[in-house]
Tab-separated table of C-alpha atoms in Angstrom:
chain	number	residue	atom	x	y	z
A	563	MET	CA	-100.788	-43.843	49.122
A	564	LYS	CA	-103.547	-40.908	48.757
A	565	ASN	CA	-106.884	-43.597	49.200
A	566	SER	CA	-105.833	-44.624	52.399
A	567	ALA	CA	-104.274	-41.500	53.843
A	568	ASN	CA	-105.987	-41.029	57.059
A	569	GLY	CA	-106.540	-44.577	57.999
A	570	GLU	CA	-102.462	-45.006	57.655
A	571	VAL	CA	-101.690	-41.444	60.088
A	572	ASP	CA	-104.820	-43.023	62.557
A	573	SER	CA	-103.213	-46.224	62.641
A	574	PHE	CA	-99.916	-45.018	63.285
A	575	PHE	CA	-100.794	-43.009	66.102
A	576	ALA	CA	-103.836	-44.025	67.258
A	577	ILE	CA	-106.049	-41.612	69.610
A	578	ARG	CA	-107.599	-43.219	72.529
A	579	PRO	CA	-111.878	-43.429	71.659
A	580	ASP	CA	-112.509	-41.048	74.513
A	581	CYS	CA	-110.280	-38.082	73.366
A	582	GLN	CA	-111.219	-38.238	70.264
A	583	SER	CA	-113.191	-35.005	70.525
A	584	ASP	CA	-110.295	-33.453	72.282
A	585	VAL	CA	-107.793	-33.084	69.695
A	586	PRO	CA	-107.167	-30.958	67.081
A	587	LYS	CA	-108.246	-31.717	63.745
A	588	ILE	CA	-104.658	-33.624	61.952
A	589	ARG	CA	-103.985	-31.759	58.453
A	590	PHE	CA	-100.926	-33.893	57.366
A	591	LYS	CA	-102.074	-36.473	55.053
A	592	PRO	CA	-99.219	-38.538	52.779
A	593	ARG	CA	-99.671	-37.298	49.151
A	594	ALA	CA	-98.345	-39.394	46.285
A	595	GLY	CA	-95.445	-37.638	44.574
A	596	LYS	CA	-95.020	-34.742	47.357
A	597	THR	CA	-94.583	-37.182	50.555
A	598	LEU	CA	-91.676	-39.034	51.317
A	599	SER	CA	-92.554	-42.598	50.790
A	600	ALA	CA	-91.216	-45.563	51.847
A	601	ARG	CA	-90.641	-46.731	48.580
A	602	ARG	CA	-88.180	-42.769	47.353
A	603	TRP	CA	-86.408	-43.073	50.815
A	604	HIS	CA	-85.222	-46.557	50.289
A	605	ALA	CA	-84.645	-45.756	46.410
A	606	ALA	CA	-82.145	-42.493	47.511
A	607	PHE	CA	-79.730	-45.252	49.022
A	608	SER	CA	-76.887	-46.297	46.676
A	609	GLN	CA	-75.897	-50.274	47.251
A	610	ASP	CA	-73.107	-49.859	49.488
A	611	GLY	CA	-75.595	-47.512	51.389
A	612	HIS	CA	-74.499	-43.883	50.557
A	613	LEU	CA	-77.996	-41.323	50.579
A	614	ASP	CA	-78.567	-38.748	47.993
A	615	ILE	CA	-79.578	-36.288	50.929
A	616	GLU	CA	-80.386	-33.483	48.486
A	617	LYS	CA	-83.369	-35.570	47.020
A	618	VAL	CA	-84.235	-36.534	49.721
A	619	LEU	CA	-84.693	-32.840	51.183
A	620	ARG	CA	-86.818	-31.914	48.177
A	621	ARG	CA	-89.623	-34.387	48.667
A	622	ILE	CA	-89.697	-34.061	53.105
A	623	GLN	CA	-89.507	-30.294	52.386
A	624	ARG	CA	-92.312	-30.703	49.537
A	625	GLY	CA	-94.592	-32.976	51.313
A	626	GLY	CA	-92.976	-34.207	55.126
A	627	VAL	CA	-92.555	-37.761	55.676
A	628	HIS	CA	-94.723	-41.074	55.569
A	629	PRO	CA	-95.135	-41.935	59.217
A	630	SER	CA	-94.139	-46.035	58.650
A	631	ILE	CA	-90.473	-44.411	57.980
A	632	LYS	CA	-90.292	-41.074	60.122
A	633	GLY	CA	-88.023	-42.523	62.557
A	634	VAL	CA	-85.560	-43.496	60.603
A	635	VAL	CA	-85.792	-40.462	58.765
A	636	TRP	CA	-85.384	-38.164	61.683
A	637	GLU	CA	-82.316	-39.927	62.840
A	638	PHE	CA	-80.487	-38.119	59.387
A	639	LEU	CA	-82.305	-34.740	59.850
A	640	LEU	CA	-80.939	-34.928	63.272
A	641	GLY	CA	-77.376	-35.702	62.208
A	642	CYS	CA	-77.127	-39.380	64.003
A	643	PHE	CA	-75.962	-40.711	61.116
A	644	ASP	CA	-73.803	-39.418	58.192
A	645	PRO	CA	-75.124	-39.866	54.604
A	646	ASN	CA	-71.688	-40.751	52.952
A	647	SER	CA	-71.648	-43.263	55.266
A	648	THR	CA	-72.473	-47.072	53.763
A	649	PHE	CA	-74.227	-49.565	55.931
A	650	ASP	CA	-72.410	-51.253	57.385
A	651	GLU	CA	-70.770	-47.887	58.705
A	652	ARG	CA	-74.190	-47.065	60.050
A	653	ASN	CA	-74.537	-50.177	61.956
A	654	GLU	CA	-71.176	-50.738	63.591
A	655	LEU	CA	-72.035	-46.849	64.332
A	656	ARG	CA	-75.371	-47.847	65.849
A	657	GLN	CA	-74.015	-51.075	67.783
A	658	GLN	CA	-71.699	-49.038	69.799
A	659	ARG	CA	-73.747	-46.438	70.927
A	660	ARG	CA	-76.481	-48.768	71.867
A	661	GLN	CA	-73.426	-50.739	73.848
A	662	GLN	CA	-72.989	-46.480	75.447
A	663	TYR	CA	-76.506	-45.999	76.020
A	664	GLY	CA	-76.454	-49.705	77.563
A	665	ALA	CA	-73.452	-48.441	80.102
A	666	LEU	CA	-75.174	-45.744	80.817
A	667	LYS	CA	-78.367	-47.139	81.770
A	668	ALA	CA	-76.736	-49.554	83.708
A	669	GLU	CA	-74.347	-47.096	85.232
A	670	CYS	CA	-78.323	-45.268	86.145
A	671	GLN	CA	-79.745	-48.449	87.371
A	672	LYS	CA	-77.305	-49.199	90.037
A	673	MET	CA	-78.700	-45.453	91.710
A	674	ALA	CA	-82.655	-46.276	90.961
A	675	PRO	CA	-82.691	-49.811	90.118
A	676	VAL	CA	-86.187	-48.950	88.669
A	677	ILE	CA	-85.019	-47.478	86.090
A	678	GLY	CA	-85.625	-50.554	83.408
A	679	SER	CA	-88.091	-52.412	85.635
A	680	GLY	CA	-91.040	-51.415	83.065
A	681	LYS	CA	-91.995	-49.275	86.088
A	682	PHE	CA	-91.669	-45.599	86.560
A	683	ILE	CA	-91.728	-43.132	89.623
A	684	THR	CA	-94.084	-40.051	90.471
A	685	THR	CA	-92.959	-39.402	94.405
A	686	PRO	CA	-89.905	-38.619	95.496
A	687	ILE	CA	-86.714	-41.100	96.442
A	688	VAL	CA	-84.652	-38.977	98.421
A	689	THR	CA	-84.653	-35.726	100.654
A	690	VAL	CA	-82.603	-32.601	99.489
A	691	ASP	CA	-79.816	-33.727	101.298
A	692	GLY	CA	-79.556	-37.142	99.659
A	693	ARG	CA	-81.636	-39.537	102.426
A	694	PRO	CA	-83.317	-41.902	101.058
A	695	VAL	CA	-87.246	-41.836	101.580
A	696	GLN	CA	-88.541	-44.906	103.336
A	697	ASP	CA	-92.291	-44.639	103.312
A	698	LEU	CA	-92.344	-45.573	99.181
A	699	SER	CA	-94.594	-48.277	98.175
A	700	THR	CA	-97.271	-47.614	95.141
A	701	ASN	CA	-97.458	-44.437	93.682
A	702	ASP	CA	-101.746	-44.174	94.030
A	703	ASN	CA	-103.084	-41.136	91.666
A	704	SER	CA	-106.419	-42.151	92.448
A	705	GLN	CA	-108.004	-39.655	90.184
A	706	ASP	CA	-107.284	-41.785	86.999
A	707	ASP	CA	-107.475	-45.417	86.634
A	708	ASN	CA	-104.464	-45.615	84.254
A	709	ARG	CA	-101.984	-44.306	86.940
A	710	ALA	CA	-98.403	-44.536	87.014
A	711	THR	CA	-96.811	-46.828	89.359
A	712	SER	CA	-93.747	-47.122	91.188
A	713	THR	CA	-91.576	-50.281	92.463
A	714	PRO	CA	-92.966	-51.597	95.762
A	715	SER	CA	-89.941	-51.220	97.722
A	716	PRO	CA	-87.464	-48.133	98.210
A	717	LEU	CA	-85.210	-47.638	95.672
A	718	ASP	CA	-81.720	-47.248	97.868
A	719	SER	CA	-81.044	-49.018	100.694
A	720	PRO	CA	-79.204	-47.209	103.602
A	721	LEU	CA	-77.429	-50.319	104.821
A	722	ASP	CA	-74.615	-50.861	103.458
A	723	ASP	CA	-73.111	-54.254	102.496
A	724	GLY	CA	-72.577	-55.630	105.877
A	725	GLY	CA	-75.984	-54.591	106.699
A	726	HIS	CA	-75.381	-51.730	108.672
A	727	VAL	CA	-76.629	-48.208	108.167
A	728	ASP	CA	-74.455	-45.883	105.881
A	729	ASP	CA	-73.956	-42.402	106.888
A	730	ALA	CA	-72.132	-41.188	103.695
A	731	VAL	CA	-74.444	-39.191	102.049
A	732	PRO	CA	-74.322	-39.136	97.591
A	733	ASP	CA	-72.477	-36.327	96.233
A	734	LYS	CA	-74.437	-33.230	94.398
A	735	LYS	CA	-74.628	-35.063	91.253
A	736	VAL	CA	-76.531	-37.981	92.318
A	737	ILE	CA	-78.859	-36.118	94.447
A	738	GLN	CA	-79.883	-33.699	91.970
A	739	TRP	CA	-80.398	-36.512	89.773
A	740	LYS	CA	-82.303	-38.459	92.301
A	741	LEU	CA	-83.916	-35.305	93.027
A	742	MET	CA	-85.305	-34.746	88.966
A	743	LEU	CA	-86.778	-38.600	88.872
A	744	HIS	CA	-89.890	-38.343	90.250
A	745	GLN	CA	-90.615	-34.380	88.413
A	746	ILE	CA	-89.660	-36.554	85.153
A	747	GLY	CA	-91.943	-39.530	86.207
A	748	LEU	CA	-95.180	-36.668	86.997
A	749	ASP	CA	-94.151	-35.260	83.371
A	750	VAL	CA	-94.338	-38.386	81.780
A	751	PHE	CA	-97.694	-39.516	83.386
A	752	ARG	CA	-99.066	-36.134	81.635
A	753	THR	CA	-97.680	-36.954	78.483
A	754	ASP	CA	-99.624	-37.503	74.873
A	755	ARG	CA	-102.235	-39.099	77.058
A	756	THR	CA	-105.024	-39.128	74.128
A	757	LEU	CA	-102.757	-41.306	72.285
A	758	VAL	CA	-103.490	-45.236	72.908
A	759	PHE	CA	-99.727	-45.457	72.349
A	760	TYR	CA	-99.417	-44.363	76.266
A	761	GLU	CA	-102.239	-46.656	77.631
A	762	SER	CA	-99.503	-49.002	78.346
A	763	GLU	CA	-97.429	-48.482	81.477
A	764	ALA	CA	-94.364	-49.991	79.770
A	765	ASN	CA	-94.334	-47.244	76.989
A	766	GLN	CA	-95.078	-44.830	79.527
A	767	ALA	CA	-91.407	-46.409	81.167
A	768	LYS	CA	-89.787	-46.439	78.540
A	769	LEU	CA	-89.914	-42.432	77.669
A	770	TRP	CA	-89.143	-42.157	81.923
A	771	ASP	CA	-85.924	-44.765	81.271
A	772	VAL	CA	-84.898	-42.047	78.261
A	773	LEU	CA	-85.127	-38.869	79.941
A	774	ALA	CA	-83.607	-40.227	83.271
A	775	VAL	CA	-80.466	-41.683	81.951
A	776	TYR	CA	-80.206	-38.326	79.356
A	777	ALA	CA	-80.697	-35.966	83.292
A	778	TRP	CA	-77.336	-38.149	84.190
A	779	MET	CA	-76.145	-37.961	80.503
A	780	ASP	CA	-76.030	-34.282	80.993
A	781	ASN	CA	-76.116	-33.320	84.276
A	782	ASP	CA	-75.100	-29.690	83.230
A	783	ILE	CA	-78.785	-29.495	82.102
A	784	GLY	CA	-80.888	-32.210	83.617
A	785	TYR	CA	-84.125	-32.183	83.297
A	786	CYS	CA	-86.502	-29.724	82.920
A	787	GLN	CA	-90.505	-30.120	81.804
A	788	GLY	CA	-90.820	-29.500	78.116
A	789	MET	CA	-88.086	-32.356	77.270
A	790	ASN	CA	-90.433	-34.908	77.672
A	791	ASP	CA	-92.393	-33.103	75.181
A	792	ILE	CA	-89.770	-33.763	72.243
A	793	CYS	CA	-88.808	-36.555	73.590
A	794	SER	CA	-92.306	-38.615	73.359
A	795	PRO	CA	-92.304	-38.744	69.454
A	796	MET	CA	-89.275	-40.506	69.542
A	797	VAL	CA	-90.283	-43.212	71.741
A	798	ILE	CA	-92.781	-43.496	69.834
A	799	LEU	CA	-91.426	-43.547	66.656
A	800	ILE	CA	-88.056	-45.669	67.091
A	801	GLU	CA	-88.674	-49.188	68.721
A	802	ASN	CA	-84.984	-49.953	70.012
A	803	GLU	CA	-85.177	-47.772	73.405
A	804	ALA	CA	-81.177	-46.811	72.728
A	805	ASP	CA	-81.633	-45.540	69.574
A	806	ALA	CA	-84.765	-43.526	70.748
A	807	PHE	CA	-82.147	-41.963	72.831
A	808	TRP	CA	-79.564	-41.018	70.756
A	809	CYS	CA	-82.303	-39.524	68.407
A	810	PHE	CA	-83.557	-37.463	71.355
A	811	GLU	CA	-79.902	-36.539	72.063
A	812	ARG	CA	-79.622	-35.480	68.845
A	813	ALA	CA	-82.302	-33.088	69.020
A	814	MET	CA	-81.558	-32.022	72.360
A	815	ARG	CA	-78.311	-30.269	70.404
A	816	ARG	CA	-80.547	-28.126	68.721
A	817	LEU	CA	-82.477	-27.228	71.864
A	818	ARG	CA	-80.582	-27.615	75.132
A	819	GLU	CA	-79.820	-23.437	75.755
A	820	ASN	CA	-83.274	-23.424	75.637
A	821	PHE	CA	-83.963	-25.374	78.670
A	822	ARG	CA	-80.963	-23.935	81.147
A	823	VAL	CA	-82.321	-22.822	84.062
A	824	GLY	CA	-80.347	-19.554	85.674
A	825	THR	CA	-81.369	-18.357	89.241
A	826	ASN	CA	-83.161	-15.492	86.979
A	827	SER	CA	-84.001	-16.562	83.743
A	828	ILE	CA	-84.109	-19.158	81.577
A	829	GLY	CA	-81.928	-20.058	78.386
A	830	VAL	CA	-85.251	-19.656	75.970
A	831	GLN	CA	-85.007	-15.914	76.775
A	832	SER	CA	-81.910	-15.530	74.071
A	833	GLN	CA	-84.272	-17.149	71.262
A	834	LEU	CA	-86.828	-14.441	72.570
A	835	GLY	CA	-84.554	-11.899	72.271
A	836	THR	CA	-83.780	-12.597	68.983
A	837	LEU	CA	-87.652	-12.654	68.491
A	838	SER	CA	-87.495	-9.118	69.708
A	839	GLU	CA	-85.368	-7.822	66.722
A	840	ILE	CA	-86.858	-9.827	63.995
A	841	ILE	CA	-90.285	-7.921	64.744
A	842	LYS	CA	-88.451	-4.589	65.645
A	843	ALA	CA	-86.962	-4.995	61.900
A	844	VAL	CA	-89.542	-6.254	59.922
A	845	ASP	CA	-93.288	-5.482	61.693
A	846	PRO	CA	-91.895	-2.133	63.936
A	847	LYS	CA	-95.526	-0.953	64.050
A	848	LEU	CA	-96.405	-4.013	65.796
A	849	HIS	CA	-93.222	-4.173	67.859
A	850	GLN	CA	-94.181	-0.822	69.491
A	851	HIS	CA	-97.192	-1.936	70.081
A	852	LEU	CA	-96.433	-4.953	72.028
A	853	GLU	CA	-93.532	-3.168	74.282
A	854	ASP	CA	-97.051	-0.322	74.861
A	855	LEU	CA	-98.494	-3.555	75.914
A	856	ASP	CA	-95.522	-4.878	78.277
A	857	GLY	CA	-94.823	-7.468	76.017
A	858	GLY	CA	-91.783	-6.512	74.405
A	859	GLU	CA	-89.953	-9.172	75.812
A	860	TYR	CA	-92.123	-11.683	74.160
A	861	LEU	CA	-92.285	-14.250	76.803
A	862	PHE	CA	-96.363	-14.886	75.419
A	863	ALA	CA	-94.027	-16.871	72.566
A	864	PHE	CA	-92.214	-18.692	75.418
A	865	ARG	CA	-94.296	-22.254	75.337
A	866	MET	CA	-93.556	-21.902	70.835
A	867	LEU	CA	-90.149	-22.210	71.387
A	868	MET	CA	-89.596	-24.654	74.256
A	869	VAL	CA	-92.109	-27.272	72.793
A	870	LEU	CA	-91.702	-26.446	68.942
A	871	PHE	CA	-95.426	-25.635	68.627
A	872	ARG	CA	-96.780	-29.206	69.921
A	873	ARG	CA	-99.323	-26.866	71.991
A	874	GLU	CA	-100.071	-25.456	68.614
A	875	PHE	CA	-100.620	-28.486	66.411
A	876	SER	CA	-102.285	-32.089	66.480
A	877	PHE	CA	-99.411	-34.954	67.611
A	878	VAL	CA	-99.731	-35.921	63.381
A	879	ASP	CA	-99.160	-32.364	62.651
A	880	ALA	CA	-96.142	-31.219	65.359
A	881	LEU	CA	-94.322	-34.057	63.869
A	882	TYR	CA	-94.567	-32.877	60.271
A	883	LEU	CA	-93.802	-29.213	60.927
A	884	TRP	CA	-90.995	-30.622	63.011
A	885	GLU	CA	-89.617	-32.425	59.742
A	886	LEU	CA	-90.261	-29.359	57.646
A	887	MET	CA	-88.073	-27.599	59.785
A	888	TRP	CA	-85.521	-29.949	60.210
A	889	ALA	CA	-85.247	-30.356	56.711
A	890	MET	CA	-84.935	-26.678	55.771
A	891	GLU	CA	-82.390	-26.122	58.651
A	892	TYR	CA	-80.200	-29.170	57.354
A	893	ASN	CA	-76.645	-28.467	56.617
A	894	PRO	CA	-74.506	-31.914	55.191
A	895	ASN	CA	-71.754	-30.671	57.584
A	896	ILE	CA	-73.852	-31.646	61.269
A	897	PHE	CA	-72.981	-35.428	61.411
A	898	SER	CA	-69.301	-34.180	62.021
A	899	SER	CA	-69.978	-30.898	63.567
A	900	TYR	CA	-71.422	-33.706	66.379
A	901	GLU	CA	-68.710	-36.215	65.840
A	902	GLU	CA	-65.937	-34.307	65.271
A	903	SER	CA	-64.262	-30.874	67.862
A	904	SER	CA	-65.751	-27.993	67.244
A	905	ALA	CA	-62.512	-26.471	65.287
A	906	SER	CA	-62.694	-28.741	63.156
A	907	ALA	CA	-66.359	-28.593	62.615
A	908	ASP	CA	-65.984	-25.036	61.675
A	909	LYS	CA	-62.986	-25.217	59.788
A	910	SER	CA	-64.894	-28.171	57.653
A	911	SER	CA	-68.153	-26.284	57.246
A	912	THR	CA	-65.819	-23.415	55.894
A	913	GLN	CA	-63.955	-25.771	53.350
A	914	ASN	CA	-67.286	-26.812	52.137
A	915	SER	CA	-68.848	-24.184	51.381
A	916	ASN	CA	-69.307	-24.450	47.786
A	917	ASP	CA	-72.387	-24.971	45.050
A	918	LYS	CA	-71.976	-28.665	45.579
A	919	MET	CA	-72.488	-28.477	49.260
A	920	LEU	CA	-75.090	-25.848	48.864
A	921	LYS	CA	-77.712	-28.098	47.027
A	922	LYS	CA	-77.238	-30.388	50.406
A	923	CYS	CA	-78.679	-27.658	52.347
A	924	GLY	CA	-82.308	-27.287	53.189
A	925	LYS	CA	-83.678	-23.998	52.062
A	926	PHE	CA	-83.500	-22.636	55.258
A	927	GLU	CA	-79.732	-23.011	55.798
A	928	ARG	CA	-78.737	-22.287	52.436
A	929	LYS	CA	-79.943	-18.945	52.964
A	930	ASN	CA	-77.929	-18.391	55.951
A	931	VAL	CA	-74.366	-19.750	54.342
A	932	LYS	CA	-75.156	-18.226	51.230
A	933	THR	CA	-75.714	-14.793	53.211
A	934	GLY	CA	-72.987	-15.897	55.869
A	935	TYR	CA	-75.404	-15.307	58.487
A	936	LYS	CA	-74.758	-17.009	61.881
A	937	ASN	CA	-76.832	-16.195	65.181
A	938	GLN	CA	-77.310	-19.521	67.112
A	939	HIS	CA	-80.383	-18.526	68.588
A	940	SER	CA	-82.035	-17.529	65.133
A	941	SER	CA	-83.548	-21.090	64.366
A	942	LEU	CA	-86.244	-21.537	62.028
A	943	ALA	CA	-88.675	-22.098	64.970
A	944	VAL	CA	-88.010	-18.187	65.916
A	945	PHE	CA	-88.822	-16.877	62.502
A	946	LEU	CA	-91.794	-18.951	62.630
A	947	VAL	CA	-93.469	-17.321	65.379
A	948	ALA	CA	-92.754	-14.160	63.907
A	949	SER	CA	-94.565	-15.064	61.039
A	950	VAL	CA	-97.251	-16.185	63.079
A	951	LEU	CA	-97.295	-12.569	64.861
A	952	ALA	CA	-96.915	-11.257	61.377
A	953	THR	CA	-99.541	-12.577	59.905
A	954	LYS	CA	-101.847	-11.729	63.310
A	955	ASN	CA	-100.765	-8.006	63.081
A	956	LYS	CA	-104.266	-6.396	62.418
A	957	ARG	CA	-105.684	-8.772	65.146
A	958	PHE	CA	-102.926	-7.443	67.480
A	959	LEU	CA	-103.061	-3.879	66.545
A	960	LYS	CA	-106.514	-3.638	66.714
A	961	GLU	CA	-108.059	-6.026	69.432
A	962	ALA	CA	-104.848	-6.637	71.858
A	963	LYS	CA	-105.664	-3.739	74.652
A	964	GLY	CA	-103.587	-5.766	76.988
A	965	LEU	CA	-100.934	-9.663	77.214
A	966	ASP	CA	-104.028	-11.530	78.227
A	967	ASP	CA	-106.000	-10.306	74.196
A	968	VAL	CA	-102.525	-11.120	72.626
A	969	VAL	CA	-102.378	-14.947	74.679
A	970	LYS	CA	-105.854	-14.765	73.474
A	971	ILE	CA	-105.395	-14.314	69.819
A	972	LEU	CA	-102.763	-17.134	69.798
A	973	GLY	CA	-104.644	-19.122	71.642
A	974	ASP	CA	-107.121	-19.046	68.346
A	975	ILE	CA	-104.590	-20.691	66.216
A	976	THR	CA	-104.456	-23.935	68.157
A	977	GLY	CA	-105.478	-26.744	65.135
A	978	ASN	CA	-106.176	-23.960	62.914
A	979	LEU	CA	-102.004	-23.341	61.557
A	980	ASP	CA	-101.250	-25.456	58.330
A	981	ALA	CA	-97.383	-26.518	58.912
A	982	LYS	CA	-95.946	-25.970	54.937
A	983	LYS	CA	-97.655	-22.790	55.140
A	984	ALA	CA	-96.638	-21.598	58.272
A	985	CYS	CA	-92.764	-22.700	57.458
A	986	ASN	CA	-92.896	-20.866	54.110
A	987	GLU	CA	-94.107	-17.540	55.738
A	988	ALA	CA	-90.961	-18.146	57.902
A	989	LEU	CA	-89.031	-18.343	55.103
A	990	LYS	CA	-90.170	-15.377	53.351
A	991	LEU	CA	-89.971	-13.617	56.485
A	992	HIS	CA	-86.409	-14.846	56.958
A	993	LYS	CA	-85.258	-13.875	53.779
A	994	LYS	CA	-86.556	-10.126	54.760
A	995	TYR	CA	-85.393	-10.224	58.022
A	996	LEU	CA	-81.814	-10.693	56.347
A	997	SER	CA	-82.181	-7.985	53.141
A	998	LYS	CA	-82.889	-5.490	55.928
A	999	ALA	CA	-80.111	-6.414	57.927
A	1000	LYS	CA	-77.773	-6.394	55.128
A	1001	LYS	CA	-78.523	-2.503	54.438
A	1002	SER	CA	-78.535	-1.755	58.013
């Protein structure tokens, strides 16, 4: 593994030749004895399929996951499957989910036939009152040769089965969903453009299909810019589209409230509020300085939390960071909490808070369980942002005369952060914060 580390990463996440100079330097390298390898992964299963999650978490927290198995490992980290299930039980569940996704996608195809066609759209298909847009032909993004295309005909016909004009206006849910489709397409067109994978329109369309079906299924949240950045790695890592969809859906269980858009706010502001509380507790001088600069709401950290540091790290290092965080946040009850009712999940969590259960928790979650700390807005990502701010304390206090300076200082970290060191600093800050919270 050690000798071919760079070549392996490059082969899994190839960068377009014309973009080599545009991407941050990749720091992650699979390391023998630290990174979870395919051999170690397969050895962690019993004969009938039970996974030794404790052993797997230790390895991931030490050195991440080898690119060849990231997709299947992520499915466990995100709670798609129960480590205590057997191979047969997981295969049965996987087939059920594939059928469920197929039904959802078929439902969407009836409303927008371009879904599943290998194409995607970047222009509106309906007006705000739900009427079909009639002048859809091809979507000409003439500024780029690798242009996204739509179907050569309208997605919806104003004619009913008898060939007459149908005056019935689709319901509000359908209209809202159709209005999102071209925005999803525009974002897909811009997603991870440096990767060879997205030179293929079929791969772009796969990402568009997953996001479009998710927006239909979760109509309460729908689609918001940034979801494409979360979904893209799953589409790349997991070949089966349905499996990629459910992996993304599980990731969104953690993140969806960040994307909730209100009249005057967006959900991530709750996490920014928690970030403010953390900095105020562990570094009151820095917090006061940021408040004096009119940055007390911490909106400058908005992007880091929305897309989980996708802009601050290279693509490969962002994936490494994610799996470190998910392993550290892992709770063995995650699968049951998603599959069962909230009441049952809470009961299960309470009953299983023993030493055996704690060993199966990630480092971050173990500390929370031990101390009884519960705050749905204080994920490890929030402490990660806090640790980044704390490490830049001196620069902020000395150089930041306004919010533009704060943004500039944060911009300097792009490509210069070490994922593992950042997570370890976040864990230290988490411990410090809990200690101060307990005293107060």
